[in-house]
Amino acid sequence: MNTAPFDPTHAHPLALPVGTTLDRYIMHRQHAFAFATGELSQLLRDIALAGKIVHREVNRAGLIDLTGGMGQQNVQGENQQKLDVIADIRFRRALTNGGEVCALISEEEEEMILTGNNKGKYVVAIDPLDGSSNIDVNVSIGTIFSIYRRVSPIGSEPTIADFLQGGHEQVAAGYILYGSSTMLVYTTGHSVNGFTYDASLGEFILSHPDIKTPQDGATYSCNDGNVDSYGIAVKTYLTLCRKRQFSARYIGSLVADFHRNLLKGGIYLYPPTPANPNGKLRLLYECYPLAFIAERAGCRAVNDTESILNIQPTDVHQRTTLYIGAPVMVDELMSLVNPKPVSKQASTAAI
Ligand code: AHG
Ligand code: MN
Ligand code: MN
């Protein structure tokens, strides 16, 4: 009998460990918290399961008549794509059947969705398919989610107040990027970890532990076609970026633009425009979750006046402007958007 301890360093390359699966990672994290009951772990696993199914649909969309529009609009007045609707159904079903979630807010549905699990402790706000204008052309798209512990009594019907707690109250947030590979990135408020999907195993494998963003970057991401309608401060900042020969990179899927900037350093801007005077992006299921991740990874996330996580929510579908990315870049932009008032003493001295 061979009783020698197994030493993976001497294994044949083909026999090396595949790494830590998402399930094992979640279980390991759960054991680190004395009073964890496993419900949040189950919820995260349900999201991962729906993510795998959406990965499958995204990958064969062109073969099974899943590209193109539904011929109808969602609550935002935007044309729904077939995959918007399919992804919405997939996540809704997984989170309903999982039993841990009592209600959902989805970009695709005007009203709060009651799952019937009134004993569930959690509510989820979700953008089931982000960047849907990119579906038909094989460009990266994603899912963004945000999880709260409900404030309404367990056992009762959930209320809108469960969703309007504010960004700091998120217990977990994450996204799934359906890109050249599919990745799930999430945080429960501590480190930010990324898992790459191995479709042959059907598992997300830990590939990006403890993601930290570079302090500074040389990439800026905004819709250049809107620049004429941006305010003077943002225009000035973009001129600085061009003078420094920064790279312009804009995919048009927030998840994909955010992910690139998170790993490489950069800034994403969606300022107010005449078409969207309060910004275009949705607070609860786009900006809050990405800001929660961003801050844990060392990025900053702000609108024109305050930190995204400090915005007081009043409506589940409300919009905000968004500037998010490397702290040095966001701070420089903010010094132009909100220049410090010159103190009286300083201005007298200048005269
Ligand atoms: P969604 O597909 O969920 O409606 O989100 C689209 C968002 C976001 O992903 C992207 O960054 C932004 O809209 C692009 O907007 P523009 O086309 O106005 O640049
Ligand atoms: Mn979106
Ligand atoms: Mn969407």
CSV table of C-alpha atoms and ligand atoms in Angstrom, one decimal:
chain,number,residue,atom,x,y,z
A,1,MET,CA,0.0,0.0,0.0
A,2,ASN,CA,1.3,3.5,-0.9
A,3,THR,CA,1.1,5.6,2.3
A,4,ALA,CA,3.4,8.4,1.1
A,5,PRO,CA,1.6,11.8,1.3
A,6,PHE,CA,0.4,13.0,-2.1
A,7,ASP,CA,2.7,15.7,-3.4
A,8,PRO,CA,1.0,17.5,-6.3
A,9,THR,CA,4.2,19.3,-7.3
A,10,HIS,CA,5.5,15.9,-8.6
A,11,ALA,CA,2.4,15.1,-10.6
A,12,HIS,CA,2.3,15.0,-14.4
A,13,PRO,CA,1.1,18.3,-15.8
A,14,LEU,CA,-2.1,16.6,-16.9
A,15,ALA,CA,-2.7,15.5,-13.3
A,16,LEU,CA,-2.3,18.9,-11.7
A,17,PRO,CA,-5.2,20.1,-9.6
A,18,VAL,CA,-7.9,22.0,-11.5
A,19,GLY,CA,-8.2,24.5,-8.6
A,20,THR,CA,-10.8,25.6,-6.2
A,21,THR,CA,-14.4,25.3,-7.4
A,22,LEU,CA,-16.9,28.0,-6.6
A,23,ASP,CA,-18.9,25.6,-4.5
A,24,ARG,CA,-15.9,24.6,-2.4
A,25,TYR,CA,-14.9,28.3,-2.0
A,26,ILE,CA,-18.3,29.3,-0.9
A,27,MET,CA,-18.5,26.5,1.6
A,28,HIS,CA,-15.0,27.3,2.9
A,29,ARG,CA,-16.0,31.0,3.4
A,30,GLN,CA,-19.2,30.0,5.1
A,31,HIS,CA,-17.3,28.0,7.7
A,32,ALA,CA,-15.3,31.1,8.5
A,33,PHE,CA,-18.4,32.7,10.0
A,34,ALA,CA,-19.6,31.1,13.2
A,35,PHE,CA,-23.3,32.0,12.8
A,36,ALA,CA,-23.6,31.5,9.0
A,37,THR,CA,-26.6,29.2,8.3
A,38,GLY,CA,-25.7,28.4,4.7
A,39,GLU,CA,-28.6,30.4,3.1
A,40,LEU,CA,-26.5,33.0,1.5
A,41,SER,CA,-24.2,30.2,0.2
A,42,GLN,CA,-27.1,28.5,-1.3
A,43,LEU,CA,-28.3,31.7,-2.9
A,44,LEU,CA,-24.9,32.3,-4.5
A,45,ARG,CA,-24.9,28.8,-5.8
A,46,ASP,CA,-28.3,29.4,-7.4
A,47,ILE,CA,-27.0,32.5,-9.1
A,48,ALA,CA,-24.0,30.5,-10.4
A,49,LEU,CA,-26.4,27.8,-11.7
A,50,ALA,CA,-28.5,30.3,-13.6
A,51,GLY,CA,-25.3,31.9,-14.9
A,52,LYS,CA,-24.2,28.5,-16.3
A,53,ILE,CA,-27.5,28.1,-18.1
A,54,VAL,CA,-27.4,31.7,-19.5
A,55,HIS,CA,-23.7,31.0,-20.6
A,56,ARG,CA,-25.1,28.0,-22.6
A,57,GLU,CA,-27.9,30.1,-24.2
A,58,VAL,CA,-25.5,33.0,-25.0
A,59,ASN,CA,-23.1,30.6,-26.6
A,60,ARG,CA,-25.7,29.0,-28.9
A,61,ALA,CA,-27.9,32.1,-29.3
A,62,GLY,CA,-27.2,32.3,-33.1
A,63,LEU,CA,-28.2,28.6,-33.6
A,64,ILE,CA,-31.5,28.5,-31.8
A,65,ASP,CA,-33.2,31.7,-32.8
A,66,LEU,CA,-32.2,33.6,-29.6
A,67,THR,CA,-30.9,36.7,-31.3
A,68,GLY,CA,-32.9,39.7,-32.1
A,69,GLY,CA,-35.7,41.7,-30.4
A,70,MET,CA,-38.9,40.6,-28.7
A,71,GLY,CA,-40.8,43.5,-30.4
A,72,GLN,CA,-41.7,44.9,-27.0
A,73,GLN,CA,-40.2,47.4,-24.5
A,74,ASN,CA,-39.3,46.9,-20.9
A,75,VAL,CA,-40.1,49.2,-18.0
A,76,GLN,CA,-37.2,51.5,-19.0
A,77,GLY,CA,-38.8,52.0,-22.5
A,78,GLU,CA,-35.9,50.0,-24.0
A,79,ASN,CA,-36.4,47.4,-26.7
A,80,GLN,CA,-36.2,44.0,-25.1
A,81,GLN,CA,-34.0,41.4,-26.7
A,82,LYS,CA,-34.9,37.7,-26.6
A,83,LEU,CA,-32.0,37.0,-24.4
A,84,ASP,CA,-33.0,39.7,-22.0
A,85,VAL,CA,-36.2,37.9,-21.4
A,86,ILE,CA,-34.6,34.4,-21.3
A,87,ALA,CA,-32.0,35.5,-18.8
A,88,ASP,CA,-34.7,37.2,-16.7
A,89,ILE,CA,-36.7,33.9,-16.6
A,90,ARG,CA,-33.6,31.8,-15.8
A,91,PHE,CA,-32.5,33.9,-12.9
A,92,ARG,CA,-36.0,34.3,-11.6
A,93,ARG,CA,-36.6,30.6,-11.7
A,94,ALA,CA,-33.3,29.6,-10.0
A,95,LEU,CA,-33.8,32.2,-7.2
A,96,THR,CA,-37.4,31.2,-6.7
A,97,ASN,CA,-36.7,27.5,-6.6
A,98,GLY,CA,-33.7,27.9,-4.4
A,99,GLY,CA,-36.0,29.1,-1.6
A,100,GLU,CA,-33.7,31.7,0.0
A,101,VAL,CA,-35.0,34.8,-1.8
A,102,CYS,CA,-38.4,36.3,-1.0
A,103,ALA,CA,-38.5,39.0,-3.7
A,104,LEU,CA,-36.6,40.2,-6.7
A,105,ILE,CA,-36.3,43.5,-8.6
A,106,SER,CA,-35.3,43.0,-12.2
A,107,GLU,CA,-34.5,45.5,-14.9
A,108,GLU,CA,-37.0,43.6,-17.1
A,109,GLU,CA,-40.0,43.9,-14.8
A,110,GLU,CA,-41.7,47.0,-13.5
A,111,GLU,CA,-43.0,45.6,-10.3
A,112,MET,CA,-41.3,43.8,-7.5
A,113,ILE,CA,-41.4,40.0,-8.1
A,114,LEU,CA,-42.7,38.0,-5.2
A,115,THR,CA,-41.2,34.5,-5.2
A,116,GLY,CA,-43.7,33.1,-2.6
A,117,ASN,CA,-40.8,32.2,-0.3
A,118,ASN,CA,-41.9,34.4,2.5
A,119,LYS,CA,-39.5,32.6,4.9
A,120,GLY,CA,-36.6,33.6,2.7
A,121,LYS,CA,-34.2,36.0,4.3
A,122,TYR,CA,-32.9,37.7,1.2
A,123,VAL,CA,-34.0,40.0,-1.7
A,124,VAL,CA,-32.1,40.3,-4.9
A,125,ALA,CA,-31.9,43.2,-7.4
A,126,ILE,CA,-30.7,42.1,-10.8
A,127,ASP,CA,-29.8,43.2,-14.3
A,128,PRO,CA,-30.3,39.8,-16.0
A,129,LEU,CA,-28.6,40.7,-19.2
A,130,ASP,CA,-26.4,43.8,-19.4
A,131,GLY,CA,-25.2,45.2,-22.7
A,132,SER,CA,-28.0,43.6,-24.6
A,133,SER,CA,-27.3,45.7,-27.7
A,134,ASN,CA,-24.2,43.5,-28.1
A,135,ILE,CA,-26.0,40.2,-28.1
A,136,ASP,CA,-26.4,39.9,-31.8
A,137,VAL,CA,-22.8,40.6,-32.6
A,138,ASN,CA,-21.0,38.2,-30.3
A,139,VAL,CA,-19.6,41.0,-28.1
A,140,SER,CA,-19.3,40.5,-24.3
A,141,ILE,CA,-22.4,40.8,-22.2
A,142,GLY,CA,-23.1,40.2,-18.5
A,143,THR,CA,-25.4,39.8,-15.5
A,144,ILE,CA,-25.2,42.1,-12.5
A,145,PHE,CA,-26.7,41.2,-9.1
A,146,SER,CA,-27.0,42.7,-5.6
A,147,ILE,CA,-28.2,40.9,-2.5
A,148,TYR,CA,-29.8,42.4,0.7
A,149,ARG,CA,-31.0,40.8,3.9
A,150,ARG,CA,-34.6,41.8,4.1
A,151,VAL,CA,-35.8,44.3,6.7
A,152,SER,CA,-39.4,43.2,6.7
A,153,PRO,CA,-40.2,40.5,9.2
A,154,ILE,CA,-39.3,37.0,8.0
A,155,GLY,CA,-42.5,35.1,7.2
A,156,SER,CA,-44.4,38.2,6.1
A,157,GLU,CA,-44.8,39.5,2.5
A,158,PRO,CA,-41.6,41.4,1.5
A,159,THR,CA,-41.9,45.2,0.8
A,160,ILE,CA,-40.2,47.8,-1.4
A,161,ALA,CA,-38.4,49.0,1.7
A,162,ASP,CA,-36.4,45.7,1.5
A,163,PHE,CA,-34.8,47.1,-1.7
A,164,LEU,CA,-34.4,50.7,-0.6
A,165,GLN,CA,-31.9,50.1,2.2
A,166,GLY,CA,-29.0,51.9,0.4
A,167,GLY,CA,-25.8,50.6,-1.2
A,168,HIS,CA,-23.9,50.1,2.1
A,169,GLU,CA,-26.4,47.5,3.2
A,170,GLN,CA,-25.7,45.0,0.4
A,171,VAL,CA,-24.6,41.7,1.9
A,172,ALA,CA,-23.1,40.5,-1.4
A,173,ALA,CA,-22.8,41.8,-5.0
A,174,GLY,CA,-21.4,40.4,-8.2
A,175,TYR,CA,-21.5,40.0,-11.9
A,176,ILE,CA,-21.1,37.3,-14.5
A,177,LEU,CA,-19.3,38.3,-17.6
A,178,TYR,CA,-20.1,36.2,-20.8
A,179,GLY,CA,-17.0,37.1,-22.7
A,180,SER,CA,-14.1,35.3,-24.4
A,181,SER,CA,-14.5,33.2,-21.3
A,182,THR,CA,-17.3,33.3,-18.8
A,183,MET,CA,-16.4,34.7,-15.3
A,184,LEU,CA,-18.2,35.2,-12.1
A,185,VAL,CA,-16.9,37.9,-9.8
A,186,TYR,CA,-18.4,38.6,-6.4
A,187,THR,CA,-17.8,39.9,-2.9
A,188,THR,CA,-19.6,39.4,0.3
A,189,GLY,CA,-18.0,42.7,1.5
A,190,HIS,CA,-14.5,41.4,2.1
A,191,SER,CA,-12.2,40.4,-0.7
A,192,VAL,CA,-13.3,40.4,-4.4
A,193,ASN,CA,-12.8,37.1,-6.1
A,194,GLY,CA,-13.1,36.0,-9.7
A,195,PHE,CA,-14.0,32.5,-11.0
A,196,THR,CA,-13.6,31.4,-14.6
A,197,TYR,CA,-16.1,28.9,-16.0
A,198,ASP,CA,-14.7,25.6,-17.2
A,199,ALA,CA,-17.6,24.4,-19.5
A,200,SER,CA,-16.1,21.0,-19.8
A,201,LEU,CA,-16.4,20.5,-16.1
A,202,GLY,CA,-19.5,22.6,-15.6
A,203,GLU,CA,-17.7,24.4,-12.8
A,204,PHE,CA,-16.5,27.9,-12.0
A,205,ILE,CA,-12.9,27.7,-10.8
A,206,LEU,CA,-11.2,30.3,-8.7
A,207,SER,CA,-8.9,32.1,-11.1
A,208,HIS,CA,-8.6,35.7,-9.8
A,209,PRO,CA,-8.3,35.6,-6.0
A,210,ASP,CA,-8.5,38.8,-4.0
A,211,ILE,CA,-8.7,41.2,-7.0
A,212,LYS,CA,-7.2,44.6,-6.3
A,213,THR,CA,-7.3,47.4,-8.9
A,214,PRO,CA,-4.3,49.5,-9.9
A,215,GLN,CA,-4.2,52.9,-8.2
A,216,ASP,CA,-4.0,54.7,-11.5
A,217,GLY,CA,-4.6,53.8,-15.1
A,218,ALA,CA,-4.4,55.0,-18.7
A,219,THR,CA,-7.7,53.9,-20.2
A,220,TYR,CA,-11.0,55.8,-20.3
A,221,SER,CA,-14.3,54.4,-21.3
A,222,CYS,CA,-17.3,56.5,-22.3
A,223,ASN,CA,-19.6,56.8,-25.3
A,224,ASP,CA,-17.7,59.3,-27.5
A,225,GLY,CA,-20.8,60.0,-29.5
A,226,ASN,CA,-22.3,61.8,-26.5
A,227,VAL,CA,-19.2,64.0,-25.7
A,228,ASP,CA,-20.7,67.2,-27.2
A,229,SER,CA,-23.5,67.0,-24.6
A,230,TYR,CA,-21.2,66.4,-21.6
A,231,GLY,CA,-20.6,69.2,-19.1
A,232,ILE,CA,-17.5,71.3,-19.2
A,233,ALA,CA,-15.7,69.4,-16.4
A,234,VAL,CA,-16.1,66.0,-18.0
A,235,LYS,CA,-15.0,67.5,-21.4
A,236,THR,CA,-11.9,69.0,-19.8
A,237,TYR,CA,-11.1,65.6,-18.2
A,238,LEU,CA,-11.4,63.8,-21.5
A,239,THR,CA,-9.2,66.4,-23.2
A,240,LEU,CA,-6.5,65.7,-20.5
A,241,CYS,CA,-6.9,61.9,-21.2
A,242,ARG,CA,-6.3,62.5,-24.9
A,243,LYS,CA,-3.4,64.8,-24.3
A,244,ARG,CA,-1.8,62.0,-22.3
A,245,GLN,CA,-2.6,59.6,-25.1
A,246,PHE,CA,-4.6,57.3,-22.8
A,247,SER,CA,-6.4,54.5,-24.6
A,248,ALA,CA,-10.2,54.9,-25.3
A,249,ARG,CA,-12.0,51.6,-24.8
A,250,TYR,CA,-15.8,51.4,-24.8
A,251,ILE,CA,-17.5,48.1,-25.3
A,252,GLY,CA,-21.0,49.4,-24.5
A,253,SER,CA,-21.6,46.6,-21.9
A,254,LEU,CA,-21.0,48.1,-18.5
A,255,VAL,CA,-20.0,44.8,-17.1
A,256,ALA,CA,-17.3,44.3,-19.7
A,257,ASP,CA,-16.0,47.8,-19.5
A,258,PHE,CA,-16.0,47.7,-15.7
A,259,HIS,CA,-14.2,44.3,-15.6
A,260,ARG,CA,-11.4,45.5,-17.9
A,261,ASN,CA,-10.8,48.6,-15.9
A,262,LEU,CA,-11.0,46.7,-12.6
A,263,LEU,CA,-8.2,44.4,-13.7
A,264,LYS,CA,-6.1,46.9,-15.7
A,265,GLY,CA,-6.8,50.3,-14.2
A,266,GLY,CA,-9.0,52.8,-15.9
A,267,ILE,CA,-12.1,54.9,-15.6
A,268,TYR,CA,-15.7,54.4,-16.9
A,269,LEU,CA,-17.9,57.5,-17.3
A,270,TYR,CA,-21.6,57.8,-17.9
A,271,PRO,CA,-22.3,61.5,-17.4
A,272,PRO,CA,-25.7,63.1,-17.7
A,273,THR,CA,-26.9,63.8,-21.2
A,274,PRO,CA,-29.9,65.7,-22.6
A,275,ALA,CA,-31.5,62.2,-23.4
A,276,ASN,CA,-30.6,61.0,-19.8
A,277,PRO,CA,-30.3,64.1,-17.6
A,278,ASN,CA,-30.1,61.9,-14.4
A,279,GLY,CA,-27.7,59.5,-16.1
A,280,LYS,CA,-28.6,56.3,-17.9
A,281,LEU,CA,-27.5,53.5,-15.6
A,282,ARG,CA,-29.7,52.1,-12.9
A,283,LEU,CA,-28.8,52.5,-9.3
A,284,LEU,CA,-30.0,49.3,-7.7
A,285,TYR,CA,-28.9,46.7,-10.2
A,286,GLU,CA,-26.0,48.3,-12.1
A,287,CYS,CA,-24.3,51.0,-10.0
A,288,TYR,CA,-24.7,49.8,-6.4
A,289,PRO,CA,-23.4,46.3,-7.0
A,290,LEU,CA,-20.5,47.5,-9.1
A,291,ALA,CA,-19.7,50.3,-6.6
A,292,PHE,CA,-19.7,47.7,-3.8
A,293,ILE,CA,-17.3,45.5,-5.7
A,294,ALA,CA,-15.2,48.5,-6.8
A,295,GLU,CA,-14.7,49.9,-3.3
A,296,ARG,CA,-13.6,46.4,-2.0
A,297,ALA,CA,-11.1,46.2,-4.8
A,298,GLY,CA,-9.7,49.7,-4.2
A,299,CYS,CA,-11.6,51.6,-6.9
A,300,ARG,CA,-13.9,54.6,-6.4
A,301,ALA,CA,-17.5,55.0,-7.6
A,302,VAL,CA,-19.2,58.4,-7.6
A,303,ASN,CA,-21.9,60.4,-9.3
A,304,ASP,CA,-21.6,64.2,-9.8
A,305,THR,CA,-22.0,64.9,-6.1
A,306,GLU,CA,-21.4,61.9,-3.9
A,307,SER,CA,-20.2,58.4,-3.5
A,308,ILE,CA,-22.6,55.9,-5.3
A,309,LEU,CA,-23.0,53.9,-2.1
A,310,ASN,CA,-24.2,57.0,-0.2
A,311,ILE,CA,-27.0,57.8,-2.7
A,312,GLN,CA,-30.3,57.5,-0.9
A,313,PRO,CA,-32.6,55.3,-3.0
A,314,THR,CA,-36.2,56.4,-3.6
A,315,ASP,CA,-37.2,54.2,-6.5
A,316,VAL,CA,-36.2,50.7,-7.5
A,317,HIS,CA,-35.6,51.7,-11.1
A,318,GLN,CA,-33.9,55.0,-10.5
A,319,ARG,CA,-31.0,56.1,-12.6
A,320,THR,CA,-27.7,57.9,-11.7
A,321,THR,CA,-24.7,59.2,-13.4
A,322,LEU,CA,-21.6,57.0,-12.8
A,323,TYR,CA,-17.9,57.6,-12.7
A,324,ILE,CA,-16.1,54.4,-11.6
A,325,GLY,CA,-12.5,53.2,-11.6
A,326,ALA,CA,-9.0,53.7,-10.5
A,327,PRO,CA,-8.9,56.1,-7.5
A,328,VAL,CA,-6.4,58.5,-8.9
A,329,MET,CA,-8.4,58.9,-12.1
A,330,VAL,CA,-11.8,59.3,-10.4
A,331,ASP,CA,-10.3,61.8,-7.9
A,332,GLU,CA,-8.8,63.9,-10.7
A,333,LEU,CA,-12.2,63.9,-12.6
A,334,MET,CA,-14.0,64.9,-9.3
A,335,SER,CA,-11.5,67.7,-8.7
A,336,LEU,CA,-12.8,69.2,-12.0
A,337,VAL,CA,-16.5,68.4,-11.5
A,338,ASN,CA,-16.5,69.7,-7.9
A,339,PRO,CA,-13.6,72.1,-7.6
A,340,LYS,CA,-12.8,73.1,-4.0
A,341,PRO,CA,-14.2,76.6,-3.3
A,342,VAL,CA,-11.3,79.0,-2.9
A,343,SER,CA,-11.2,80.0,0.7
A,344,LYS,CA,-11.6,83.7,1.6
A,345,GLN,CA,-8.1,84.0,3.0
A,346,ALA,CA,-6.6,82.5,-0.1
A,347,SER,CA,-8.5,84.7,-2.4
A,348,THR,CA,-7.6,87.9,-0.4
A,349,ALA,CA,-3.9,86.8,-0.6
A,350,ALA,CA,-4.2,86.4,-4.3
A,351,ILE,CA,-5.5,89.9,-4.7
B,1,AHG,P1,-28.7,47.1,-20.5
B,1,AHG,O1,-28.3,46.3,-21.8
B,1,AHG,O2,-28.8,46.3,-19.3
B,1,AHG,O3,-29.9,48.0,-20.8
B,1,AHG,O4,-27.5,48.1,-20.2
B,1,AHG,C1,-26.9,48.9,-21.2
B,1,AHG,C2,-26.1,49.9,-20.5
B,1,AHG,C3,-24.7,49.5,-20.1
B,1,AHG,O5,-24.4,48.2,-20.2
B,1,AHG,C4,-23.8,50.2,-21.1
B,1,AHG,O6,-22.6,50.6,-20.5
B,1,AHG,C5,-24.6,51.4,-21.5
B,1,AHG,O7,-26.0,51.0,-21.4
B,1,AHG,C6,-24.4,51.8,-22.9
B,1,AHG,O8,-25.1,52.9,-23.2
B,1,AHG,P2,-24.9,53.8,-24.5
B,1,AHG,O9,-25.3,52.9,-25.7
B,1,AHG,O10,-25.8,55.0,-24.4
B,1,AHG,O11,-23.4,54.2,-24.6
B,2,MN,MN,-27.4,47.0,-17.9
B,3,MN,MN,-30.1,44.6,-19.0
